[in-house]
Amino acid sequence: MALRGSSENQLDEKNRIRVPSKFTEVFRKEYKDEQLYFVIYVEGRISLMAESVLNARLKPFEDIPPDDIEAMDSFSKISETIECAGIDGQGRVTIPKNLRAAVKIDKDVILVGLGNYLEIWAKEVRQESVGGLSIREAISKASESARANRK
């Protein structure tokens, strides 16, 4: 099972969004009782992921020499955005104010499943970023990136 698809949502008066059951079921079945975390791992969107996924994503940073100031600053910047997340019994999760502000979430959001984590975007930001991208362009760009990473 993987987190796939998308869903539009809105923040409620308590700054919560409802995570659809198609996503909460995957978190429950695949990641059992793991803590969930928010992190801004890619600019412009918040990632919601299980602890094991977060740890795997952060693993490369463990080998940064302390005297590599630029890399350490990058790791510090990502780390400061890590916040615990908890989905309540009704499938709602509260997005912290600092993260909402960083990715310009005001009201409307889009959740996108990317296999082992979710992205949470401000609807307007997503429209500006990928809204005009055709499927053909998306496949082409993804293929180019995959080929470059294999080299």
mmCIF file of C-alpha atoms in Angstrom:
data_model
loop_
_atom_site.group_PDB
_atom_site.id
_atom_site.type_symbol
_atom_site.label_atom_id
_atom_site.label_comp_id
_atom_site.label_asym_id
_atom_site.label_seq_id
_atom_site.Cartn_x
_atom_site.Cartn_y
_atom_site.Cartn_z
ATOM 1 C CA MET A 1 0.000 0.000 0.000
ATOM 2 C CA ALA A 2 1.168 3.496 -0.740
ATOM 3 C CA LEU A 3 -0.039 7.030 -0.276
ATOM 4 C CA ARG A 4 -1.330 7.985 -3.735
ATOM 5 C CA GLY A 5 -3.723 10.532 -5.167
ATOM 6 C CA SER A 6 -4.775 13.934 -3.957
ATOM 7 C CA SER A 7 -7.457 15.666 -1.962
ATOM 8 C CA GLU A 8 -8.570 19.271 -1.563
ATOM 9 C CA ASN A 9 -9.362 20.527 1.903
ATOM 10 C CA GLN A 10 -9.735 23.652 4.035
ATOM 11 C CA LEU A 11 -8.369 24.669 7.394
ATOM 12 C CA ASP A 12 -11.064 24.806 10.037
ATOM 13 C CA GLU A 13 -11.257 27.469 12.762
ATOM 14 C CA LYS A 14 -8.704 25.520 14.845
ATOM 15 C CA ASN A 15 -6.204 25.307 11.946
ATOM 16 C CA ARG A 16 -6.907 21.628 11.361
ATOM 17 C CA ILE A 17 -7.357 19.795 8.118
ATOM 18 C CA ARG A 18 -9.086 16.501 7.608
ATOM 19 C CA VAL A 19 -6.783 13.808 6.268
ATOM 20 C CA PRO A 20 -8.915 11.550 4.055
ATOM 21 C CA SER A 21 -9.343 7.940 5.122
ATOM 22 C CA LYS A 22 -7.522 6.729 1.989
ATOM 23 C CA PHE A 23 -4.409 8.305 3.535
ATOM 24 C CA THR A 24 -5.021 7.613 7.235
ATOM 25 C CA GLU A 25 -5.592 3.922 6.446
ATOM 26 C CA VAL A 26 -2.182 3.685 4.789
ATOM 27 C CA PHE A 27 -0.492 5.405 7.734
ATOM 28 C CA ARG A 28 -2.281 3.040 10.122
ATOM 29 C CA LYS A 29 -1.588 -0.165 8.178
ATOM 30 C CA GLU A 30 1.916 0.539 6.900
ATOM 31 C CA TYR A 31 3.371 2.488 9.806
ATOM 32 C CA LYS A 32 1.354 1.038 12.716
ATOM 33 C CA ASP A 33 1.985 3.113 15.832
ATOM 34 C CA GLU A 34 4.797 5.270 14.468
ATOM 35 C CA GLN A 35 4.787 8.937 15.354
ATOM 36 C CA LEU A 36 3.924 11.195 12.416
ATOM 37 C CA TYR A 37 5.867 14.366 11.696
ATOM 38 C CA PHE A 38 5.519 17.518 9.681
ATOM 39 C CA VAL A 39 8.674 18.751 7.972
ATOM 40 C CA ILE A 40 9.402 21.252 5.255
ATOM 41 C CA TYR A 41 11.691 19.024 3.252
ATOM 42 C CA VAL A 42 11.015 20.744 -0.075
ATOM 43 C CA GLU A 43 10.326 24.461 -0.283
ATOM 44 C CA GLY A 44 6.717 25.533 -0.657
ATOM 45 C CA ARG A 45 5.081 22.462 0.844
ATOM 46 C CA ILE A 46 4.835 20.610 4.136
ATOM 47 C CA SER A 47 5.541 16.905 4.199
ATOM 48 C CA LEU A 48 3.643 14.620 6.586
ATOM 49 C CA MET A 49 5.509 11.389 7.182
ATOM 50 C CA ALA A 50 6.032 8.553 9.621
ATOM 51 C CA GLU A 51 9.102 8.575 11.843
ATOM 52 C CA SER A 52 10.861 5.807 9.881
ATOM 53 C CA VAL A 53 10.420 7.735 6.617
ATOM 54 C CA LEU A 54 11.684 10.948 8.224
ATOM 55 C CA ASN A 55 14.701 9.135 9.658
ATOM 56 C CA ALA A 56 15.547 7.670 6.248
ATOM 57 C CA ARG A 57 15.291 11.123 4.651
ATOM 58 C CA LEU A 58 17.554 12.654 7.306
ATOM 59 C CA LYS A 59 20.130 9.812 7.297
ATOM 60 C CA PRO A 60 22.444 11.435 4.704
ATOM 61 C CA PHE A 61 22.815 14.449 6.983
ATOM 62 C CA GLU A 62 24.330 12.303 9.734
ATOM 63 C CA ASP A 63 27.600 12.122 7.792
ATOM 64 C CA ILE A 64 28.076 15.864 7.409
ATOM 65 C CA PRO A 65 31.382 16.924 8.932
ATOM 66 C CA PRO A 66 30.808 19.603 11.592
ATOM 67 C CA ASP A 67 33.185 21.955 9.798
ATOM 68 C CA ASP A 68 31.003 21.935 6.644
ATOM 69 C CA ILE A 69 29.129 25.011 7.772
ATOM 70 C CA GLU A 70 26.974 25.360 4.658
ATOM 71 C CA ALA A 71 25.730 21.764 4.865
ATOM 72 C CA MET A 72 25.207 22.028 8.624
ATOM 73 C CA ASP A 73 23.197 25.227 8.103
ATOM 74 C CA SER A 74 21.038 23.389 5.556
ATOM 75 C CA PHE A 75 20.461 20.515 7.980
ATOM 76 C CA SER A 76 19.636 22.989 10.737
ATOM 77 C CA LYS A 77 17.135 24.797 8.504
ATOM 78 C CA ILE A 78 15.303 21.558 7.693
ATOM 79 C CA SER A 79 15.457 20.348 11.296
ATOM 80 C CA GLU A 80 13.860 23.513 12.664
ATOM 81 C CA THR A 81 10.716 22.716 10.670
ATOM 82 C CA ILE A 82 10.206 19.253 12.162
ATOM 83 C CA GLU A 83 7.067 19.131 14.309
ATOM 84 C CA CYS A 84 5.145 16.196 15.769
ATOM 85 C CA ALA A 85 1.805 15.565 14.107
ATOM 86 C CA GLY A 86 -1.108 13.617 15.428
ATOM 87 C CA ILE A 87 -4.177 12.592 13.499
ATOM 88 C CA ASP A 88 -7.183 12.538 15.812
ATOM 89 C CA GLY A 89 -10.010 9.991 15.764
ATOM 90 C CA GLN A 90 -11.884 12.044 13.181
ATOM 91 C CA GLY A 91 -8.902 12.196 10.819
ATOM 92 C CA ARG A 92 -7.959 15.785 11.620
ATOM 93 C CA VAL A 93 -4.463 17.144 12.102
ATOM 94 C CA THR A 94 -3.456 20.610 13.308
ATOM 95 C CA ILE A 95 -0.838 22.348 11.188
ATOM 96 C CA PRO A 96 1.488 24.495 13.335
ATOM 97 C CA LYS A 97 1.384 28.240 12.723
ATOM 98 C CA ASN A 98 5.078 28.541 11.810
ATOM 99 C CA LEU A 99 4.741 25.874 9.112
ATOM 100 C CA ARG A 100 1.506 27.345 7.730
ATOM 101 C CA ALA A 101 3.206 30.726 7.436
ATOM 102 C CA ALA A 102 6.320 29.275 5.794
ATOM 103 C CA VAL A 103 4.322 27.663 2.967
ATOM 104 C CA LYS A 104 1.626 30.364 2.741
ATOM 105 C CA ILE A 105 -1.308 28.221 3.846
ATOM 106 C CA ASP A 106 -4.252 30.473 4.590
ATOM 107 C CA LYS A 107 -7.381 28.399 4.025
ATOM 108 C CA ASP A 108 -7.446 26.078 1.002
ATOM 109 C CA VAL A 109 -4.997 23.186 0.863
ATOM 110 C CA ILE A 110 -4.211 20.254 -1.405
ATOM 111 C CA LEU A 111 -2.843 16.989 -0.042
ATOM 112 C CA VAL A 112 -0.835 14.849 -2.463
ATOM 113 C CA GLY A 113 0.291 11.288 -1.755
ATOM 114 C CA LEU A 114 3.861 10.591 -2.852
ATOM 115 C CA GLY A 115 4.231 6.948 -1.928
ATOM 116 C CA ASN A 116 5.497 6.995 1.627
ATOM 117 C CA TYR A 117 4.554 10.533 2.638
ATOM 118 C CA LEU A 118 2.039 13.286 1.968
ATOM 119 C CA GLU A 119 2.657 16.787 0.720
ATOM 120 C CA ILE A 120 0.436 19.576 2.000
ATOM 121 C CA TRP A 121 0.313 22.628 -0.241
ATOM 122 C CA ALA A 122 -1.486 25.940 -0.143
ATOM 123 C CA LYS A 123 -3.862 25.560 -3.084
ATOM 124 C CA GLU A 124 -2.735 28.814 -4.707
ATOM 125 C CA VAL A 125 0.956 27.922 -4.363
ATOM 126 C CA ARG A 126 0.413 24.502 -5.947
ATOM 127 C CA GLN A 127 -1.532 26.060 -8.825
ATOM 128 C CA GLU A 128 1.346 28.496 -9.456
ATOM 129 C CA SER A 129 3.996 25.798 -9.150
ATOM 130 C CA VAL A 130 2.579 22.768 -10.968
ATOM 131 C CA GLY A 131 -0.905 23.800 -12.061
ATOM 132 C CA GLY A 132 0.135 24.586 -15.617
ATOM 133 C CA LEU A 133 2.316 21.515 -15.998
ATOM 134 C CA SER A 134 0.897 18.950 -18.413
ATOM 135 C CA ILE A 135 1.132 15.227 -17.714
ATOM 136 C CA ARG A 136 3.516 14.913 -20.667
ATOM 137 C CA GLU A 137 5.791 17.611 -19.205
ATOM 138 C CA ALA A 138 5.626 16.021 -15.755
ATOM 139 C CA ILE A 139 6.611 12.595 -17.109
ATOM 140 C CA SER A 140 9.419 14.099 -19.163
ATOM 141 C CA LYS A 141 10.850 16.048 -16.210
ATOM 142 C CA ALA A 142 10.572 13.058 -13.877
ATOM 143 C CA SER A 143 12.284 10.810 -16.436
ATOM 144 C CA GLU A 144 15.116 13.313 -16.934
ATOM 145 C CA SER A 145 15.643 13.537 -13.189
ATOM 146 C CA ALA A 146 15.624 9.748 -12.781
ATOM 147 C CA ARG A 147 18.205 9.353 -15.574
ATOM 148 C CA ALA A 148 20.444 12.022 -14.028
ATOM 149 C CA ASN A 149 20.264 10.346 -10.612
ATOM 150 C CA ARG A 150 21.283 6.972 -12.053
ATOM 151 C CA LYS A 151 24.541 8.413 -13.442
#
